[in-house]
PDB file of C-alpha atoms in Angstrom:
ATOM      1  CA  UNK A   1     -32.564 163.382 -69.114  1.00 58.00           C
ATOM      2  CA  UNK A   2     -28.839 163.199 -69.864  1.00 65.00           C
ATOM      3  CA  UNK A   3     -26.684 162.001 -67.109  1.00 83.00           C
ATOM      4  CA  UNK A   4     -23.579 164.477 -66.197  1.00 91.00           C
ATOM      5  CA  UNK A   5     -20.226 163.515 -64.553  1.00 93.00           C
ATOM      6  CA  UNK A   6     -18.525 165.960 -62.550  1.00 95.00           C
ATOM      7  CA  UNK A   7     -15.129 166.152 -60.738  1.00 96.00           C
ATOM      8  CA  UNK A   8     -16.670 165.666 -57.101  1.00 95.00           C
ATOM      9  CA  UNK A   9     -14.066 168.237 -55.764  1.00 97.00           C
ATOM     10  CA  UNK A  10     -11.365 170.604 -56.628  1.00 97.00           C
ATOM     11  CA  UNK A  11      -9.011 172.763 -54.741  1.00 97.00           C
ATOM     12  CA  UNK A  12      -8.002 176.818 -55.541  1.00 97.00           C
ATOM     13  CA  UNK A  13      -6.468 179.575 -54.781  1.00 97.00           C
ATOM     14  CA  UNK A  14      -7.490 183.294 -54.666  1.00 97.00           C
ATOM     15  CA  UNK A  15      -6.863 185.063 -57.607  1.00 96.00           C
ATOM     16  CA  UNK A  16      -6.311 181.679 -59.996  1.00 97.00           C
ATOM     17  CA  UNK A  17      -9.071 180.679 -63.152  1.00 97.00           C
ATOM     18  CA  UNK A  18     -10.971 177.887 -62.350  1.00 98.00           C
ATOM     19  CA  UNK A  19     -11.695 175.508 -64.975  1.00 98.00           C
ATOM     20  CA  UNK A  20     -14.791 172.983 -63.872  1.00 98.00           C
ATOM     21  CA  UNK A  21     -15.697 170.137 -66.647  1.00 97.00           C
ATOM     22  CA  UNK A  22     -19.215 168.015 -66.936  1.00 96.00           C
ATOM     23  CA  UNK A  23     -19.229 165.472 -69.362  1.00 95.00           C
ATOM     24  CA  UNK A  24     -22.863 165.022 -70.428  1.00 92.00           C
ATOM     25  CA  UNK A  25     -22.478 162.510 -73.573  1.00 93.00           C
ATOM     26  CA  UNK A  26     -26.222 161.825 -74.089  1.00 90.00           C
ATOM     27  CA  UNK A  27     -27.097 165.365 -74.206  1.00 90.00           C
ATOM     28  CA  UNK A  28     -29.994 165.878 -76.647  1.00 87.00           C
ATOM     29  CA  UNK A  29     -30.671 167.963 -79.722  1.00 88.00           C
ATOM     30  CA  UNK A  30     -33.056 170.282 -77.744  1.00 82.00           C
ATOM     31  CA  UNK A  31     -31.318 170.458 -74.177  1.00 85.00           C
ATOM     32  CA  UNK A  32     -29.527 173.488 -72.678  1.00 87.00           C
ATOM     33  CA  UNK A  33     -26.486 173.346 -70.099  1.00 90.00           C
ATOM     34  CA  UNK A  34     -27.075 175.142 -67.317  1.00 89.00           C
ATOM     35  CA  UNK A  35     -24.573 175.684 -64.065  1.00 93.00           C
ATOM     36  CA  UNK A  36     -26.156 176.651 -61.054  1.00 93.00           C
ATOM     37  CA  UNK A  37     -23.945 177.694 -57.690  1.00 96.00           C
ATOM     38  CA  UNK A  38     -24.634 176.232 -53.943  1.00 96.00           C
ATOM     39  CA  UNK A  39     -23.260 178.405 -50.910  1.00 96.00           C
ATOM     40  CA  UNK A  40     -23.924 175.977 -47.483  1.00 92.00           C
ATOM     41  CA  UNK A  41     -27.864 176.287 -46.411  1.00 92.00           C
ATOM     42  CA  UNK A  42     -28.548 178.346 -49.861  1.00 94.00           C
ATOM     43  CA  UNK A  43     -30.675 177.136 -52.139  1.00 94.00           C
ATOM     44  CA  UNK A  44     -28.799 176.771 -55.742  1.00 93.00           C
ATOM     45  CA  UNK A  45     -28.239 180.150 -57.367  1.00 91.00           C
ATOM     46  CA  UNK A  46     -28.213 180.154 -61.219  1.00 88.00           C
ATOM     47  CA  UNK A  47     -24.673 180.856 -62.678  1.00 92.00           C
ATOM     48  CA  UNK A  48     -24.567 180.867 -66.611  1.00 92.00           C
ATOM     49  CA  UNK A  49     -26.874 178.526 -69.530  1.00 90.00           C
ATOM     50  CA  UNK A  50     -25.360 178.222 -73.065  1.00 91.00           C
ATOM     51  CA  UNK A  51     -26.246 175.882 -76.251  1.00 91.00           C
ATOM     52  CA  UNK A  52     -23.230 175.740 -78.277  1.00 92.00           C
ATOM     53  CA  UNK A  53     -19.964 177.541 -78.429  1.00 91.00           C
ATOM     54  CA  UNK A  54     -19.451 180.110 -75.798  1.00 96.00           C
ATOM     55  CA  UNK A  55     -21.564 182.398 -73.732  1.00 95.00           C
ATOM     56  CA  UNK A  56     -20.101 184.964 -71.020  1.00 96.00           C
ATOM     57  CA  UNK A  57     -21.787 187.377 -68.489  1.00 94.00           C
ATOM     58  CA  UNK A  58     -20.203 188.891 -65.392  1.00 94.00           C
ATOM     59  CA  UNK A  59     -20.132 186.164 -63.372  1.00 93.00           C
ATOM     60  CA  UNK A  60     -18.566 183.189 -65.346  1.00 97.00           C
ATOM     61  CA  UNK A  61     -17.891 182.037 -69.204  1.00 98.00           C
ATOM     62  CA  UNK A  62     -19.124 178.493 -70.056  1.00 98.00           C
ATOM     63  CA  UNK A  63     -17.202 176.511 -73.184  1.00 98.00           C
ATOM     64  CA  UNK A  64     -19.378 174.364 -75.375  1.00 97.00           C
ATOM     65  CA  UNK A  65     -17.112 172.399 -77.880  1.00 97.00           C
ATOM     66  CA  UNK A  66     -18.951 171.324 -81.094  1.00 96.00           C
ATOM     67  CA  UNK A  67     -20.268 168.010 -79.927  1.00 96.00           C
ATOM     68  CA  UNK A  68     -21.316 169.405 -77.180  1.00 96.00           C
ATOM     69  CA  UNK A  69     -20.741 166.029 -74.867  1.00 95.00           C
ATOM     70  CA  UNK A  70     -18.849 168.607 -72.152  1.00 96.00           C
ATOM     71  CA  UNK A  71     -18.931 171.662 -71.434  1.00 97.00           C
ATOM     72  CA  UNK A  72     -16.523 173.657 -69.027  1.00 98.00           C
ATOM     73  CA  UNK A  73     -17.201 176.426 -66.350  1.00 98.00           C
ATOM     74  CA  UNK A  74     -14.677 178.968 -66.106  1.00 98.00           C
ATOM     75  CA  UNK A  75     -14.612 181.296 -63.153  1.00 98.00           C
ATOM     76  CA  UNK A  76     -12.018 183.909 -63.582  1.00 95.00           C
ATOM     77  CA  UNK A  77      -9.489 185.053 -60.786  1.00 94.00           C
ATOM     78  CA  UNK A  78     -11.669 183.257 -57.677  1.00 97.00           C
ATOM     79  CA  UNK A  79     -12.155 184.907 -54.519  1.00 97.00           C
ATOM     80  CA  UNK A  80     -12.218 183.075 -50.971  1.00 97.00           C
ATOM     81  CA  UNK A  81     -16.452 183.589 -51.657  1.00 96.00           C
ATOM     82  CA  UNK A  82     -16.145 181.334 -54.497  1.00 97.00           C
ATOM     83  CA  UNK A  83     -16.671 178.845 -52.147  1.00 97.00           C
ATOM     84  CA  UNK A  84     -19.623 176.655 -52.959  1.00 97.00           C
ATOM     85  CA  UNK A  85     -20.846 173.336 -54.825  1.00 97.00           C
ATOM     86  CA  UNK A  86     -21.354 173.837 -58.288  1.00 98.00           C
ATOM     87  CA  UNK A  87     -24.146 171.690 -60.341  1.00 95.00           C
ATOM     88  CA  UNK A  88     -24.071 171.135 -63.960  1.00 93.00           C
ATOM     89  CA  UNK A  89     -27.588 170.549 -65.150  1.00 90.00           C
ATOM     90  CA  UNK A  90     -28.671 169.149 -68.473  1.00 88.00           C
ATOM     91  CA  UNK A  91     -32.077 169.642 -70.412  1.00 79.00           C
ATOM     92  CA  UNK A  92     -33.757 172.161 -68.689  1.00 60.00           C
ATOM     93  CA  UNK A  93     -36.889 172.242 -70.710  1.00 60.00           C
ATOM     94  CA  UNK A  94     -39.959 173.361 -69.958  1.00 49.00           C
ATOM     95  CA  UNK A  95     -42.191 171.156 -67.920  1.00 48.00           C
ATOM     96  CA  UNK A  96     -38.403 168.612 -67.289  1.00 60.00           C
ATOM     97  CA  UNK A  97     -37.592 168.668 -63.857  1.00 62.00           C
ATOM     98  CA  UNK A  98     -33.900 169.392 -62.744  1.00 70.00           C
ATOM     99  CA  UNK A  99     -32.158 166.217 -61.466  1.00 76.00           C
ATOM    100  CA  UNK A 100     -29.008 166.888 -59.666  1.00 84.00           C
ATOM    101  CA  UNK A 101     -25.776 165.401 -59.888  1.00 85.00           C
ATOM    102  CA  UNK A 102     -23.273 165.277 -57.135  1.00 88.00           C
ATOM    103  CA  UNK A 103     -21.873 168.484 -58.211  1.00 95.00           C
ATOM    104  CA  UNK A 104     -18.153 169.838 -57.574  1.00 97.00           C
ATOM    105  CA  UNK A 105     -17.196 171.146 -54.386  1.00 97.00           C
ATOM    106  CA  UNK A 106     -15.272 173.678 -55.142  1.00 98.00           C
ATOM    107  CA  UNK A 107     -12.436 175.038 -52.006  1.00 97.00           C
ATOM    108  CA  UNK A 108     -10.275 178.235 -52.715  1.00 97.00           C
ATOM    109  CA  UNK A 109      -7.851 178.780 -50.527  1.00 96.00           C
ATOM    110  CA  UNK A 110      -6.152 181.778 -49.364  1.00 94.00           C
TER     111      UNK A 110
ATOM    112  CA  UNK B   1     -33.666 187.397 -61.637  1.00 63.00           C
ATOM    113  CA  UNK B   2     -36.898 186.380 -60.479  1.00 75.00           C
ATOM    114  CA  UNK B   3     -37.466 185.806 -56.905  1.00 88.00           C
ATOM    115  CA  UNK B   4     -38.486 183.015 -55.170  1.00 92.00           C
ATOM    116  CA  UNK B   5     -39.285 183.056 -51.459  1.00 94.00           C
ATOM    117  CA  UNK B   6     -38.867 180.565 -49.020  1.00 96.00           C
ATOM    118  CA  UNK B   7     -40.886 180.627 -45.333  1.00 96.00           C
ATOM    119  CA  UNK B   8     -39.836 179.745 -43.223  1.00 97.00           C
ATOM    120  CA  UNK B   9     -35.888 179.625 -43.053  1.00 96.00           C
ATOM    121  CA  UNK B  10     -35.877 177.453 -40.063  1.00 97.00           C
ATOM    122  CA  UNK B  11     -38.275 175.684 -38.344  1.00 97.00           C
ATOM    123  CA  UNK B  12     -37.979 173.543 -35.346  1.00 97.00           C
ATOM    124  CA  UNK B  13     -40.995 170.873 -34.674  1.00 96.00           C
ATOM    125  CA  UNK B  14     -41.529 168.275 -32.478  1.00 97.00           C
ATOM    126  CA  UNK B  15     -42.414 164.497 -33.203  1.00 97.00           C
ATOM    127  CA  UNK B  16     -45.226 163.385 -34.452  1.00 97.00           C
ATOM    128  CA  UNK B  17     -46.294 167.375 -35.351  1.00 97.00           C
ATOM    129  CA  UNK B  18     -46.673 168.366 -38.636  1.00 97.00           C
ATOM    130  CA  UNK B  19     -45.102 171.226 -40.723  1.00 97.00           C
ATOM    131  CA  UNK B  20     -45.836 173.624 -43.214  1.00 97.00           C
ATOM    132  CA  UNK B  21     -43.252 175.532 -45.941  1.00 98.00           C
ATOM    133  CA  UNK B  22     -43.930 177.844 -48.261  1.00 97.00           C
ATOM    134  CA  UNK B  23     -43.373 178.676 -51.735  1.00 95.00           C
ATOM    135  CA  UNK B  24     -44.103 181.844 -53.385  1.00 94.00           C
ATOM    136  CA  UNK B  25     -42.809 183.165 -56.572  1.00 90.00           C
ATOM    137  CA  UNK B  26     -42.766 186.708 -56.039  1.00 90.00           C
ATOM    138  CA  UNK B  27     -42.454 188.397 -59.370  1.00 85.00           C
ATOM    139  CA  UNK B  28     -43.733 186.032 -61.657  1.00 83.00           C
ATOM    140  CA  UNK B  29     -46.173 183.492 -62.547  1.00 85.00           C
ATOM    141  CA  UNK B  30     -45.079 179.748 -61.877  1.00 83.00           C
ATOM    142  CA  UNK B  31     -46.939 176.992 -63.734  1.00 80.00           C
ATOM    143  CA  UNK B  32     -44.495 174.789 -62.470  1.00 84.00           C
ATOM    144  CA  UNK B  33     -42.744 173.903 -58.442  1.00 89.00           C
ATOM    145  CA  UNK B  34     -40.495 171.733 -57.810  1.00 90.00           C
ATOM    146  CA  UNK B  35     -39.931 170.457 -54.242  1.00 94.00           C
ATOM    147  CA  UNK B  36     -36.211 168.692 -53.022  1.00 95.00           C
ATOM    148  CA  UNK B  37     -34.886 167.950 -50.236  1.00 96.00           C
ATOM    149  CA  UNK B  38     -30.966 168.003 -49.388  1.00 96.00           C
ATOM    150  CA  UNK B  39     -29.090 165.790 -46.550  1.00 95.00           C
ATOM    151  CA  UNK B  40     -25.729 167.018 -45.076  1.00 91.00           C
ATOM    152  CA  UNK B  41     -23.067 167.135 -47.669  1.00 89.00           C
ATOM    153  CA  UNK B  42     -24.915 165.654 -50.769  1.00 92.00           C
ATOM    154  CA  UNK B  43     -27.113 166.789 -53.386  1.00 92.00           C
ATOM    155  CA  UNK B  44     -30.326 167.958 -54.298  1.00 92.00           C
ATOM    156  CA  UNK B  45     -32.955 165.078 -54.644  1.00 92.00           C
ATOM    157  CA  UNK B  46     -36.219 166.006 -56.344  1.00 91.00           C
ATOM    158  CA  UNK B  47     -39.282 164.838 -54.389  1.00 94.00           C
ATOM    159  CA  UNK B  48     -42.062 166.153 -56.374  1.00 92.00           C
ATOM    160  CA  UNK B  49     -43.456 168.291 -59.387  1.00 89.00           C
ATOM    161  CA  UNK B  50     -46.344 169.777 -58.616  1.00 88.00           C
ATOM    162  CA  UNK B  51     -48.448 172.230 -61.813  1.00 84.00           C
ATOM    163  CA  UNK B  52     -51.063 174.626 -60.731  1.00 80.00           C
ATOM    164  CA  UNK B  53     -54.266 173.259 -60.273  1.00 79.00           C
ATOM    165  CA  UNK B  54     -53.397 169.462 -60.274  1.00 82.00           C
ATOM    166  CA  UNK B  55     -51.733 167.022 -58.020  1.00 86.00           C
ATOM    167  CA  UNK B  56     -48.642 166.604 -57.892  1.00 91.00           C
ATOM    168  CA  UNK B  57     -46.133 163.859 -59.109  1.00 91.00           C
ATOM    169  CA  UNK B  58     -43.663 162.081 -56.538  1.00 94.00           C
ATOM    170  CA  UNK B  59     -40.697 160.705 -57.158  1.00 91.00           C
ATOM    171  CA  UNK B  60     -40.224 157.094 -56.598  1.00 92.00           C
ATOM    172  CA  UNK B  61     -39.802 156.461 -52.361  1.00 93.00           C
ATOM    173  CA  UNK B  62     -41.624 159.768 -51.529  1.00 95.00           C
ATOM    174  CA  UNK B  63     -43.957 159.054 -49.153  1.00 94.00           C
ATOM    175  CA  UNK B  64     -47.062 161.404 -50.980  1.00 93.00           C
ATOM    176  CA  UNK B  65     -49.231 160.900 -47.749  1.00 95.00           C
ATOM    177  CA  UNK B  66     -46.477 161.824 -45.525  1.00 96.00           C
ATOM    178  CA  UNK B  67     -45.373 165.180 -47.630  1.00 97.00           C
ATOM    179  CA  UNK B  68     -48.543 166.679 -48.931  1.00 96.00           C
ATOM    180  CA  UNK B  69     -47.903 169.509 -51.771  1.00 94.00           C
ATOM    181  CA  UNK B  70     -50.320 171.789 -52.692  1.00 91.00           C
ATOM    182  CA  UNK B  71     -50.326 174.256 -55.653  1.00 88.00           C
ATOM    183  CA  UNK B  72     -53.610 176.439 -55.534  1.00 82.00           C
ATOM    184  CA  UNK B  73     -52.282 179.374 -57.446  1.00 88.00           C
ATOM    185  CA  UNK B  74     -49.605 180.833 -60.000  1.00 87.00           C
ATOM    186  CA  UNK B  75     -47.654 181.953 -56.994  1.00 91.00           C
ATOM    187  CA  UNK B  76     -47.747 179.312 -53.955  1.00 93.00           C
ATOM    188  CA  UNK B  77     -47.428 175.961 -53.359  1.00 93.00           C
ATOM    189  CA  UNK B  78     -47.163 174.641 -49.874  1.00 95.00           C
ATOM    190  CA  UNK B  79     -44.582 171.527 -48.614  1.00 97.00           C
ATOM    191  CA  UNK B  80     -46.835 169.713 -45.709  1.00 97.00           C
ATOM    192  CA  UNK B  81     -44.345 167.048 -43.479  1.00 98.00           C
ATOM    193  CA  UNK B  82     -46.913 164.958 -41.782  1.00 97.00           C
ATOM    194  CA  UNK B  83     -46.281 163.729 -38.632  1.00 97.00           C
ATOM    195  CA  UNK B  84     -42.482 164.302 -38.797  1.00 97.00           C
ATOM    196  CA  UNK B  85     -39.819 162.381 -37.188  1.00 96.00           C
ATOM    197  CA  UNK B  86     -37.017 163.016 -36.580  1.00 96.00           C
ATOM    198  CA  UNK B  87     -35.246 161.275 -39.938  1.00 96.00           C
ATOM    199  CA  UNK B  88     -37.441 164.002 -41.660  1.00 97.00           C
ATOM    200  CA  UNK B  89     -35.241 166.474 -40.860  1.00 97.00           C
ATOM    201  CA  UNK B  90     -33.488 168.000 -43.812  1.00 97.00           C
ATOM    202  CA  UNK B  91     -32.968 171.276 -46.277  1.00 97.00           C
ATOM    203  CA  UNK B  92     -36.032 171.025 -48.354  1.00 98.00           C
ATOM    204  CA  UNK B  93     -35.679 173.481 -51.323  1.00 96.00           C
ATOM    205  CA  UNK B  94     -38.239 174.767 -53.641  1.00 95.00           C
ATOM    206  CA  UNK B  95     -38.004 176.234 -57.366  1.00 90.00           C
ATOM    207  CA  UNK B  96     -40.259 177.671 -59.654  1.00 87.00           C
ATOM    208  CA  UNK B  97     -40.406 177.206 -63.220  1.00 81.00           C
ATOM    209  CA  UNK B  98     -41.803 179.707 -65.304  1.00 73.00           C
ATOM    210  CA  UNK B  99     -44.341 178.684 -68.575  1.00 61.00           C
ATOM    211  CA  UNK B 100     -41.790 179.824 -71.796  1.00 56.00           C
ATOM    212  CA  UNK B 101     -41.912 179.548 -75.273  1.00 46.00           C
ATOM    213  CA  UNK B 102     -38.474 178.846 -75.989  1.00 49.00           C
ATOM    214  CA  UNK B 103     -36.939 175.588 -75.319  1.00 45.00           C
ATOM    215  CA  UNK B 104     -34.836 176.292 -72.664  1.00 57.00           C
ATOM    216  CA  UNK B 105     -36.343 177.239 -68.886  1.00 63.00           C
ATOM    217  CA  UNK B 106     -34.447 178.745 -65.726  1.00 70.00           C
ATOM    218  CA  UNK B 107     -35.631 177.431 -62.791  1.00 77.00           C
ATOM    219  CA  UNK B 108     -35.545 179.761 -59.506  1.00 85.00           C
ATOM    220  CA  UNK B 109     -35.007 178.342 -56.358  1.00 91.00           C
ATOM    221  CA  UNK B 110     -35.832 179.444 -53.039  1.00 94.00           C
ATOM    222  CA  UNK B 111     -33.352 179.694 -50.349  1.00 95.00           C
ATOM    223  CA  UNK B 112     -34.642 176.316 -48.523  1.00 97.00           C
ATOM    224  CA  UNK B 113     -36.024 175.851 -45.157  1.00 98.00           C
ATOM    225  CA  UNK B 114     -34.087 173.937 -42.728  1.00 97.00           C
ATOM    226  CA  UNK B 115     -36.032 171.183 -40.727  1.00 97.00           C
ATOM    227  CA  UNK B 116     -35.620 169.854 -37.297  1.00 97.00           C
ATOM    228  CA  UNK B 117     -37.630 166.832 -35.925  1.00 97.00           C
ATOM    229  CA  UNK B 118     -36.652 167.289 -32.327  1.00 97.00           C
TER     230      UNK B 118
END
């Protein structure tokens, strides 16, 4: 499974974009990125997956750059609920199991 | 999304007791559970893999005697703490996988049980 490196925290405030990197450099052919969200005694909620380039839903947009060795969560104008730990996950195929990193606690601030 | 359910939420034993969580995927079938268990302030660590019908697969330093998983059906698998002390206590957290043909698969977790070996 490819390893990911995270920031372990990051500070925001309301209203700003939050930009959150993983590095995953021995990310396979095959493997997805997935980002999955952690609010305190919540199990992880599932934010955005992408494979190359760039994918957006209502939540989040996640940036795949050709090499795909990173990839970068964006969370438009953050909210005080933003709260949380966010995991980056690499290969999530079917019958892998999902190793987590440390993730990035993520604090926005009023 | 598909649901995965968690019981129970909390759960308060004493020592030396044993405990049993629950795992059910609710709206879909799971070939695949995945038990972890979380400590204050850090992540996620995978304890076991467990497929329907067959036993499961622990991670290296999980006791398998001590946390007994069961899968019997699409839609349960149990999380058994043996005769838990109090170092057992902890957020264990299920997910579900479920069987796709593409290569990619979202895994659903539940929203974790919180243990304490009093």
């Amino acid at each position: 499974l490819a390893k990911t490196t995270q920031p372990i925290s990051m500070d925001s405030y309301e209203g700003q974009e939050v930009n959150i990197t993983c590095s995953h450099n021995n990310i396979a052919t095959n493997d997805y990125i997935t980002w999955y969200q952690q609010f305190p005694s919540q199990g992880p909620r599932f934010i955005i997956q992408g494979y190359k380039t760039k994918v957006t839903n209502e939540v989040a947009s996640l940036f795949i750059p050709a090499d795909r060795k990173s990839s970068t969560l964006s969370l438009p104008r953050v909210s005080l609920s933003d709260t949380a730990v966010y995991y980056c996950l690499v290969g999530v195929n079917y019958g892998q199991n999902f190793v987590f990193g440390p993730g990035t606690r993520l604090s926005v601030l009023p | 999304g598909a649901v995965v359910s968690q019981h129970p939420s909390w759960v308060i034993c004493k020592s030396g007791t044993s405990v049993k969580i629950e795992c059910r995927s609710l709206d879909f079938q799971a070939t695949t559970m995945f038990w972890y268990r979380q400590f204050p302030k850090q992540s996620l660590m995978l304890m076991a893999t467990s497929n329907e019908g067959s036993k499961a697969t622990y991670e290296q330093g999980v006791e398998k005697d001590k946390f007994l998983i069961n899968h019997a059906s699409l839609t349960l698998s149990t999380l058994t703490v043996t005769s838990a002390h109090p170092e057992d206590s902890s957020f264990y957290i299920c997910s579900a996988s479920t069987d796709s043909q593409s290569l990619h698969t979202e895994a659903f977790f539940g929203q974790g049980t919180r243990l304490t070996v009093v």
